CSV table of C-alpha atoms and ligand atoms in Angstrom, one decimal:
chain,number,residue,atom,x,y,z
A,1,UNK,CA,-67.9,-85.0,-71.3
A,2,UNK,CA,-65.8,-82.4,-69.3
A,3,UNK,CA,-64.2,-83.9,-66.2
A,4,UNK,CA,-62.3,-81.9,-63.5
A,5,UNK,CA,-59.7,-83.7,-61.5
A,6,UNK,CA,-57.9,-82.6,-58.4
A,7,UNK,CA,-55.6,-84.0,-55.8
A,8,UNK,CA,-56.1,-82.9,-52.2
A,9,UNK,CA,-54.5,-83.2,-48.8
A,10,UNK,CA,-51.0,-84.6,-48.2
A,11,UNK,CA,-49.2,-85.8,-51.3
A,12,UNK,CA,-48.2,-89.5,-51.6
A,13,UNK,CA,-46.8,-91.9,-54.1
A,14,UNK,CA,-49.1,-93.2,-56.9
A,15,UNK,CA,-51.3,-90.0,-57.2
A,16,UNK,CA,-49.9,-89.6,-60.7
A,17,UNK,CA,-50.3,-93.3,-61.5
A,18,UNK,CA,-54.0,-92.9,-60.7
A,19,UNK,CA,-54.3,-89.7,-62.7
A,20,UNK,CA,-52.7,-91.5,-65.7
A,21,UNK,CA,-54.9,-94.6,-65.3
A,22,UNK,CA,-58.0,-92.4,-65.3
A,23,UNK,CA,-56.8,-90.4,-68.3
A,24,UNK,CA,-55.9,-93.5,-70.4
A,25,UNK,CA,-59.4,-94.9,-69.7
A,26,UNK,CA,-61.1,-91.6,-70.4
A,27,UNK,CA,-59.4,-91.0,-73.8
A,28,UNK,CA,-60.1,-94.5,-74.9
A,29,UNK,CA,-63.7,-95.0,-73.6
A,30,UNK,CA,-65.4,-91.6,-73.1
A,31,UNK,CA,-66.6,-89.7,-76.2
A,32,UNK,CA,-65.3,-86.1,-76.6
A,33,UNK,CA,-63.7,-86.2,-73.2
A,34,UNK,CA,-62.0,-83.0,-72.0
A,35,UNK,CA,-60.0,-83.1,-68.7
A,36,UNK,CA,-59.6,-80.0,-66.6
A,37,UNK,CA,-56.6,-80.4,-64.2
A,38,UNK,CA,-57.5,-78.3,-61.2
A,39,UNK,CA,-54.5,-76.8,-59.4
A,40,UNK,CA,-53.6,-77.4,-55.8
A,41,UNK,CA,-56.6,-79.5,-54.7
A,42,UNK,CA,-59.8,-77.8,-53.5
A,43,UNK,CA,-57.7,-74.6,-53.5
A,44,UNK,CA,-57.8,-74.4,-57.3
A,45,UNK,CA,-61.5,-75.1,-57.3
A,46,UNK,CA,-62.1,-72.3,-54.8
A,47,UNK,CA,-59.9,-69.8,-56.5
A,48,UNK,CA,-60.7,-70.7,-60.1
A,49,UNK,CA,-57.3,-72.2,-61.1
A,50,UNK,CA,-57.2,-75.0,-63.7
A,51,UNK,CA,-55.5,-76.1,-66.9
A,52,UNK,CA,-57.1,-77.9,-69.8
A,53,UNK,CA,-55.0,-81.0,-70.0
A,54,UNK,CA,-53.6,-82.6,-73.1
A,55,UNK,CA,-53.0,-86.3,-73.7
A,56,UNK,CA,-49.3,-85.8,-73.5
A,57,UNK,CA,-49.6,-84.3,-70.0
A,58,UNK,CA,-50.4,-87.8,-68.7
A,59,UNK,CA,-47.3,-89.5,-70.3
A,60,UNK,CA,-44.3,-90.7,-68.4
A,61,UNK,CA,-45.9,-90.1,-64.9
A,62,UNK,CA,-46.6,-93.7,-63.8
A,63,UNK,CA,-43.5,-93.9,-61.6
A,64,UNK,CA,-43.3,-90.2,-60.5
A,65,UNK,CA,-44.0,-89.3,-56.9
A,66,UNK,CA,-46.1,-86.3,-55.7
A,67,UNK,CA,-48.8,-84.9,-58.0
A,68,UNK,CA,-48.5,-83.2,-61.3
A,69,UNK,CA,-51.6,-81.1,-60.3
A,70,UNK,CA,-50.3,-79.8,-57.0
A,71,UNK,CA,-52.1,-80.1,-53.7
A,72,UNK,CA,-53.1,-78.2,-50.6
A,73,UNK,CA,-54.8,-78.8,-47.3
A,74,UNK,CA,-58.3,-77.2,-47.1
A,75,UNK,CA,-59.8,-78.2,-43.8
A,76,UNK,CA,-63.3,-79.5,-44.0
A,77,UNK,CA,-64.5,-77.4,-41.0
A,78,UNK,CA,-63.6,-74.2,-42.9
A,79,UNK,CA,-65.6,-75.2,-46.0
A,80,UNK,CA,-68.9,-73.7,-44.8
A,81,UNK,CA,-67.7,-70.7,-42.9
A,82,UNK,CA,-69.1,-67.5,-44.4
A,83,UNK,CA,-66.6,-64.8,-45.4
A,84,UNK,CA,-67.6,-61.8,-47.7
A,85,UNK,CA,-71.1,-63.2,-48.1
A,86,UNK,CA,-69.9,-66.5,-49.5
A,87,UNK,CA,-68.3,-69.8,-48.4
A,88,UNK,CA,-65.6,-72.0,-50.0
A,89,UNK,CA,-68.3,-74.6,-50.9
A,90,UNK,CA,-70.3,-71.9,-52.7
A,91,UNK,CA,-67.2,-70.8,-54.6
A,92,UNK,CA,-66.4,-74.4,-55.6
A,93,UNK,CA,-70.0,-75.0,-56.8
A,94,UNK,CA,-69.9,-71.7,-58.8
A,95,UNK,CA,-66.6,-72.6,-60.5
A,96,UNK,CA,-67.8,-76.1,-61.3
A,97,UNK,CA,-70.8,-74.6,-63.1
A,98,UNK,CA,-68.8,-71.8,-64.7
A,99,UNK,CA,-66.4,-74.2,-66.2
A,100,UNK,CA,-69.2,-76.5,-67.4
A,101,UNK,CA,-67.9,-79.6,-65.7
A,102,UNK,CA,-70.0,-82.8,-66.0
A,103,UNK,CA,-68.0,-84.6,-63.3
A,104,UNK,CA,-65.4,-84.0,-60.6
A,105,UNK,CA,-62.8,-86.5,-59.5
A,106,UNK,CA,-61.3,-85.9,-56.0
A,107,UNK,CA,-58.2,-87.9,-55.1
A,108,UNK,CA,-57.6,-87.6,-51.4
A,109,UNK,CA,-57.9,-88.9,-47.9
A,110,UNK,CA,-60.5,-88.8,-45.2
A,111,UNK,CA,-60.8,-85.0,-45.1
A,112,UNK,CA,-61.0,-84.8,-48.9
A,113,UNK,CA,-63.8,-87.4,-48.8
A,114,UNK,CA,-65.8,-85.4,-46.3
A,115,UNK,CA,-65.6,-82.3,-48.6
A,116,UNK,CA,-66.4,-84.4,-51.6
A,117,UNK,CA,-69.6,-85.6,-49.9
A,118,UNK,CA,-70.5,-82.0,-49.2
A,119,UNK,CA,-70.1,-81.1,-52.9
A,120,UNK,CA,-72.1,-84.2,-53.9
A,121,UNK,CA,-74.9,-83.1,-51.5
A,122,UNK,CA,-74.8,-79.7,-53.3
A,123,UNK,CA,-75.6,-81.5,-56.5
A,124,UNK,CA,-72.2,-81.8,-58.1
A,125,UNK,CA,-71.3,-85.1,-59.9
A,126,UNK,CA,-68.4,-86.2,-57.6
A,127,UNK,CA,-66.3,-89.4,-57.6
A,128,UNK,CA,-63.8,-89.9,-54.8
A,129,UNK,CA,-60.6,-91.9,-55.1
A,130,UNK,CA,-59.0,-93.3,-51.9
A,131,UNK,CA,-55.5,-91.9,-51.3
A,132,UNK,CA,-53.5,-91.9,-48.2
A,133,UNK,CA,-50.4,-93.4,-46.6
A,134,UNK,CA,-52.5,-93.7,-43.4
A,135,UNK,CA,-54.8,-96.3,-45.0
A,136,UNK,CA,-57.7,-95.1,-42.8
A,137,UNK,CA,-60.4,-94.5,-45.4
A,138,UNK,CA,-63.5,-96.4,-44.4
A,139,UNK,CA,-64.9,-99.0,-46.7
A,140,UNK,CA,-61.8,-99.9,-48.7
A,141,UNK,CA,-59.3,-102.6,-47.8
A,142,UNK,CA,-56.4,-100.5,-48.9
A,143,UNK,CA,-55.7,-97.0,-50.1
A,144,UNK,CA,-53.2,-96.1,-52.8
A,145,UNK,CA,-49.9,-94.8,-51.4
A,146,UNK,CA,-50.1,-96.9,-48.3
A,147,UNK,CA,-47.9,-99.8,-49.4
A,148,UNK,CA,-45.2,-97.5,-50.9
A,149,UNK,CA,-45.0,-95.8,-47.5
A,150,UNK,CA,-44.9,-99.2,-45.8
A,151,UNK,CA,-41.9,-100.1,-47.9
A,152,UNK,CA,-40.0,-96.9,-47.1
A,153,UNK,CA,-40.8,-97.0,-43.3
A,154,UNK,CA,-39.8,-100.7,-43.2
A,155,UNK,CA,-36.5,-99.8,-44.8
A,156,UNK,CA,-36.0,-97.0,-42.2
A,157,UNK,CA,-36.6,-99.5,-39.4
A,158,UNK,CA,-34.3,-102.1,-41.1
A,159,UNK,CA,-31.5,-99.6,-41.3
A,160,UNK,CA,-31.4,-98.5,-37.7
A,161,UNK,CA,-31.0,-102.1,-36.6
A,162,UNK,CA,-27.3,-102.1,-37.4
A,163,UNK,CA,-26.5,-99.1,-35.3
A,164,UNK,CA,-28.8,-100.3,-32.5
A,165,UNK,CA,-27.2,-103.7,-32.4
A,166,UNK,CA,-23.6,-102.4,-32.8
A,167,UNK,CA,-23.9,-99.9,-30.0
A,168,UNK,CA,-26.4,-101.7,-27.7
A,169,UNK,CA,-29.0,-99.0,-28.0
A,170,UNK,CA,-32.7,-98.7,-28.1
A,171,UNK,CA,-33.9,-96.8,-31.2
A,172,UNK,CA,-37.4,-95.4,-31.5
A,173,UNK,CA,-38.6,-94.9,-35.0
A,174,UNK,CA,-41.6,-92.5,-35.2
A,175,UNK,CA,-43.8,-93.5,-38.1
A,176,UNK,CA,-46.4,-91.2,-39.7
A,177,UNK,CA,-50.0,-91.6,-38.8
A,178,UNK,CA,-51.4,-89.0,-36.5
A,179,UNK,CA,-54.7,-90.8,-36.0
A,180,UNK,CA,-54.4,-94.5,-37.0
A,181,UNK,CA,-51.6,-97.1,-36.7
A,182,UNK,CA,-51.8,-99.1,-40.0
A,183,UNK,CA,-48.5,-97.8,-41.3
A,184,UNK,CA,-46.7,-98.4,-38.0
A,185,UNK,CA,-48.2,-101.9,-37.7
A,186,UNK,CA,-47.2,-103.0,-41.2
A,187,UNK,CA,-43.7,-101.3,-41.1
A,188,UNK,CA,-43.1,-102.5,-37.5
A,189,UNK,CA,-43.7,-106.1,-38.4
A,190,UNK,CA,-42.0,-105.7,-41.8
A,191,UNK,CA,-38.9,-104.1,-40.2
A,192,UNK,CA,-38.7,-106.5,-37.3
A,193,UNK,CA,-39.5,-104.1,-34.5
A,194,UNK,CA,-39.6,-105.5,-31.0
A,195,UNK,CA,-42.2,-103.1,-29.7
A,196,UNK,CA,-45.0,-101.5,-31.8
A,197,UNK,CA,-47.0,-98.6,-30.4
A,198,UNK,CA,-50.3,-97.6,-32.1
A,199,UNK,CA,-52.9,-94.9,-31.4
A,200,UNK,CA,-55.5,-97.7,-31.1
A,201,UNK,CA,-53.7,-99.4,-28.2
A,202,UNK,CA,-52.7,-96.9,-25.4
A,203,UNK,CA,-49.3,-98.1,-24.0
A,204,UNK,CA,-47.7,-98.1,-20.6
A,205,UNK,CA,-44.2,-96.8,-20.4
A,206,UNK,CA,-43.6,-99.4,-17.7
A,207,UNK,CA,-44.5,-102.2,-20.0
A,208,UNK,CA,-42.2,-100.8,-22.8
A,209,UNK,CA,-39.3,-100.5,-20.3
A,210,UNK,CA,-40.0,-104.1,-19.1
A,211,UNK,CA,-39.7,-105.4,-22.6
A,212,UNK,CA,-36.4,-103.5,-23.2
A,213,UNK,CA,-35.0,-104.9,-20.0
A,214,UNK,CA,-36.2,-108.5,-20.7
A,215,UNK,CA,-34.4,-108.3,-24.0
A,216,UNK,CA,-31.2,-107.0,-22.4
A,217,UNK,CA,-31.4,-109.8,-19.8
A,218,UNK,CA,-31.9,-112.4,-22.6
A,219,UNK,CA,-28.6,-111.1,-24.2
A,220,UNK,CA,-30.1,-108.8,-26.7
A,221,UNK,CA,-28.6,-105.4,-25.8
A,222,UNK,CA,-30.7,-103.5,-28.3
A,223,UNK,CA,-34.4,-102.9,-29.0
A,224,UNK,CA,-36.2,-101.3,-31.9
A,225,UNK,CA,-39.5,-99.5,-31.2
A,226,UNK,CA,-41.9,-98.5,-34.0
A,227,UNK,CA,-44.2,-95.8,-32.6
A,228,UNK,CA,-47.0,-94.1,-34.5
A,229,UNK,CA,-47.0,-90.3,-34.6
A,230,UNK,CA,-50.4,-90.4,-32.9
A,231,UNK,CA,-49.6,-93.0,-30.2
A,232,UNK,CA,-51.0,-92.5,-26.8
A,233,UNK,CA,-49.6,-93.3,-23.4
A,234,UNK,CA,-52.1,-94.8,-20.9
A,235,UNK,CA,-51.9,-91.8,-18.6
A,236,UNK,CA,-53.1,-89.6,-21.5
A,237,UNK,CA,-55.9,-92.0,-22.7
A,238,UNK,CA,-58.8,-89.9,-21.4
A,239,UNK,CA,-57.5,-86.6,-22.6
A,240,UNK,CA,-58.7,-84.8,-25.8
A,241,UNK,CA,-56.0,-84.2,-28.5
A,242,UNK,CA,-55.5,-80.5,-27.5
A,243,UNK,CA,-55.3,-81.4,-23.8
A,244,UNK,CA,-52.7,-84.1,-24.6
A,245,UNK,CA,-50.6,-81.6,-26.6
A,246,UNK,CA,-50.8,-79.0,-23.8
A,247,UNK,CA,-49.8,-81.6,-21.2
A,248,UNK,CA,-46.8,-82.7,-23.3
A,249,UNK,CA,-45.7,-79.0,-23.7
A,250,UNK,CA,-46.1,-78.5,-19.9
A,251,UNK,CA,-43.8,-81.5,-19.3
A,252,UNK,CA,-41.2,-80.1,-21.6
A,253,UNK,CA,-41.5,-82.9,-24.2
A,254,UNK,CA,-42.2,-81.7,-27.7
A,255,UNK,CA,-43.4,-85.2,-28.7
A,256,UNK,CA,-44.4,-88.4,-27.0
A,257,UNK,CA,-41.5,-90.1,-28.8
A,258,UNK,CA,-39.0,-87.8,-27.1
A,259,UNK,CA,-40.6,-88.3,-23.7
A,260,UNK,CA,-40.6,-92.1,-24.2
A,261,UNK,CA,-36.9,-92.0,-25.1
A,262,UNK,CA,-36.1,-90.0,-22.0
A,263,UNK,CA,-38.1,-92.4,-19.8
A,264,UNK,CA,-36.4,-95.5,-21.2
A,265,UNK,CA,-33.0,-93.9,-20.7
A,266,UNK,CA,-33.9,-93.1,-17.1
A,267,UNK,CA,-35.7,-96.3,-16.2
A,268,UNK,CA,-33.6,-98.9,-17.9
A,269,UNK,CA,-30.2,-97.3,-18.3
A,270,UNK,CA,-30.2,-98.4,-21.9
A,271,UNK,CA,-29.1,-95.6,-24.2
A,272,UNK,CA,-32.1,-94.6,-26.2
A,273,UNK,CA,-32.3,-92.6,-29.4
A,274,UNK,CA,-35.1,-91.4,-31.7
A,275,UNK,CA,-35.4,-91.3,-35.4
A,276,UNK,CA,-38.2,-89.5,-37.3
A,277,UNK,CA,-38.2,-90.3,-41.1
A,278,UNK,CA,-41.1,-87.8,-41.6
A,279,UNK,CA,-42.0,-86.9,-45.2
A,280,UNK,CA,-39.5,-89.4,-46.6
A,281,UNK,CA,-42.4,-91.8,-46.1
A,282,UNK,CA,-44.6,-89.9,-48.5
A,283,UNK,CA,-41.9,-89.2,-51.0
A,284,UNK,CA,-40.5,-90.7,-54.2
A,285,UNK,CA,-41.6,-93.4,-56.6
A,286,UNK,CA,-44.7,-95.6,-55.9
A,287,UNK,CA,-44.0,-99.3,-55.3
A,288,UNK,CA,-45.0,-101.8,-58.0
A,289,UNK,CA,-48.0,-102.9,-56.0
A,290,UNK,CA,-49.2,-99.3,-55.7
A,291,UNK,CA,-48.7,-98.7,-59.4
A,292,UNK,CA,-50.8,-101.8,-60.2
A,293,UNK,CA,-53.8,-100.9,-57.9
A,294,UNK,CA,-53.6,-97.2,-58.8
A,295,UNK,CA,-53.8,-97.9,-62.5
A,296,UNK,CA,-56.9,-100.0,-61.7
A,297,UNK,CA,-58.4,-97.4,-59.4
A,298,UNK,CA,-57.9,-94.7,-62.0
A,299,UNK,CA,-59.4,-96.7,-64.8
A,300,UNK,CA,-62.4,-97.6,-62.6
A,301,UNK,CA,-63.0,-94.0,-61.8
A,302,UNK,CA,-63.2,-93.4,-65.5
A,303,UNK,CA,-65.7,-96.2,-65.8
A,304,UNK,CA,-67.8,-94.6,-63.0
A,305,UNK,CA,-67.8,-91.3,-64.9
A,306,UNK,CA,-68.8,-93.0,-68.2
A,307,UNK,CA,-71.7,-94.9,-66.4
A,308,UNK,CA,-72.8,-91.7,-64.5
A,309,UNK,CA,-72.3,-93.4,-61.1
A,310,UNK,CA,-71.7,-90.2,-59.1
A,311,UNK,CA,-71.7,-89.6,-55.4
A,312,UNK,CA,-69.4,-92.5,-55.1
A,313,UNK,CA,-65.9,-93.4,-54.1
A,314,UNK,CA,-63.7,-96.2,-55.5
A,315,UNK,CA,-62.8,-99.0,-53.1
A,316,UNK,CA,-60.8,-102.2,-53.1
A,317,UNK,CA,-62.3,-105.3,-51.5
A,318,UNK,CA,-60.0,-108.3,-51.6
A,319,UNK,CA,-58.9,-108.6,-55.2
A,320,UNK,CA,-62.0,-106.8,-56.5
A,321,UNK,CA,-62.5,-103.2,-57.4
A,322,UNK,CA,-65.8,-101.7,-56.4
A,323,UNK,CA,-67.3,-98.4,-55.1
A,324,UNK,CA,-69.1,-97.1,-52.1
A,325,UNK,CA,-71.5,-94.2,-51.7
A,326,UNK,CA,-69.7,-91.1,-50.5
A,327,UNK,CA,-72.4,-90.4,-48.0
A,328,UNK,CA,-71.9,-93.8,-46.4
A,329,UNK,CA,-68.2,-93.5,-45.8
A,330,UNK,CA,-67.5,-89.8,-45.3
A,331,UNK,CA,-66.6,-88.9,-41.8
A,332,UNK,CA,-65.9,-92.5,-40.7
A,333,UNK,CA,-62.5,-93.8,-39.8
A,334,UNK,CA,-61.0,-97.2,-40.5
A,335,UNK,CA,-59.2,-97.9,-37.2
A,336,UNK,CA,-56.8,-100.8,-36.7
A,337,UNK,CA,-59.0,-103.3,-34.7
A,338,UNK,CA,-57.2,-104.2,-31.5
A,339,UNK,CA,-57.7,-107.9,-32.3
A,340,UNK,CA,-56.6,-107.6,-36.0
A,341,UNK,CA,-55.0,-110.9,-37.1
A,342,UNK,CA,-51.7,-109.1,-37.7
A,343,UNK,CA,-51.6,-107.9,-34.1
A,344,UNK,CA,-52.5,-111.3,-32.7
A,345,UNK,CA,-49.8,-113.0,-34.8
A,346,UNK,CA,-47.3,-110.3,-33.9
A,347,UNK,CA,-48.1,-110.9,-30.2
A,348,UNK,CA,-47.7,-114.7,-30.7
A,349,UNK,CA,-44.1,-114.2,-31.7
A,350,UNK,CA,-43.3,-111.9,-28.8
A,351,UNK,CA,-43.7,-108.4,-30.2
A,352,UNK,CA,-45.0,-106.1,-27.5
A,353,UNK,CA,-47.7,-103.5,-28.0
A,354,UNK,CA,-46.9,-101.9,-24.7
A,355,UNK,CA,-50.2,-103.1,-23.2
A,356,UNK,CA,-49.1,-106.1,-21.3
B,1,F6P,O1,-52.3,-88.1,-43.8
B,1,F6P,C1,-51.0,-88.3,-44.2
B,1,F6P,C2,-50.0,-87.7,-43.2
B,1,F6P,O2,-48.7,-88.0,-43.7
B,1,F6P,C3,-50.1,-88.2,-41.8
B,1,F6P,O3,-49.6,-89.5,-41.6
B,1,F6P,C4,-49.4,-87.1,-41.1
B,1,F6P,O4,-49.7,-87.0,-39.8
B,1,F6P,C5,-49.8,-85.9,-41.9
B,1,F6P,O5,-50.1,-86.3,-43.2
B,1,F6P,C6,-48.7,-84.8,-42.0
B,1,F6P,O6,-49.2,-83.8,-42.8
B,1,F6P,P1,-48.4,-82.5,-43.3
B,1,F6P,O7,-47.4,-83.0,-44.3
B,1,F6P,O8,-49.4,-81.6,-43.8
B,1,F6P,O9,-47.7,-82.0,-42.0
């Protein structure tokens, strides 16, 4: 059986752990298996770049961040655009057939899954694997990479506490997640943030300032705010993404985080700084938890290949590993429910979500 494997979209910890888990399963359980490592995500499948992998390529990579295969972003909406009488999808189908692949494993996030569903509808034997620090893939409790990013983002929030407390400042930590707030929610609670701002709960700057002042009046001269990259202020709630960005530019604030810092400074008199950990959150070694689930996810994808269960994606449900149909989950988003138990319990201990 000849199986192609690619990693697509933003890199994250544990991609290599999944690749290794799959390869170990495949070499032990699938007869005459050959693994084609496709370079740079769908980019390699489009442009015909791959390497026939050897067993040793999969050794010593469990704890290595990034991806040994390379990755790229190939937007879903460009997949079917015709250029020179062909499309990216057609090129991918052609290469899959030319290489004689029996199956294709796509490790990636929401966009990757949409393209995987497209390839599956074209008749390719595709299996998706749920990767993303955003944890927003529909139908799985957790995605690999998420908990490693939670650990890093939590440490970032931890570490700014000392400066905030020593100087009596408010520090806003901008956490990755341009659409959903899972990472900010977990890291915010894990890092002891006083205010957590998520895309799913548009916040009022007034409520944020009120919380900062309440803390100051209660003798806590500092506050820590965890804000998601994609957070939304109430005044922007009805705007489309592009309109929001234009409005922010017009107001002279490159990001909402910067604007919030300025407003808190002006409205409360508390010195307010910002901190953007950025790609640190996606970098480095996977956590032990991610290594464990990724080994399991990779092996399960091997099992799906062996059993011929294609057009599927691996999912975690409680402590069980299972799969969904690609067609059922592609294009859907796993938002943070506004009444999620974590939010309710955070509110019960006085954490503000800027909506009160
Ligand atoms: O999807 C993962 C993610 O890290 C998002 O949280 C973030 O908004 C985006 O990728 C950043 O992507 P890039 O590294 O391509 O700028």
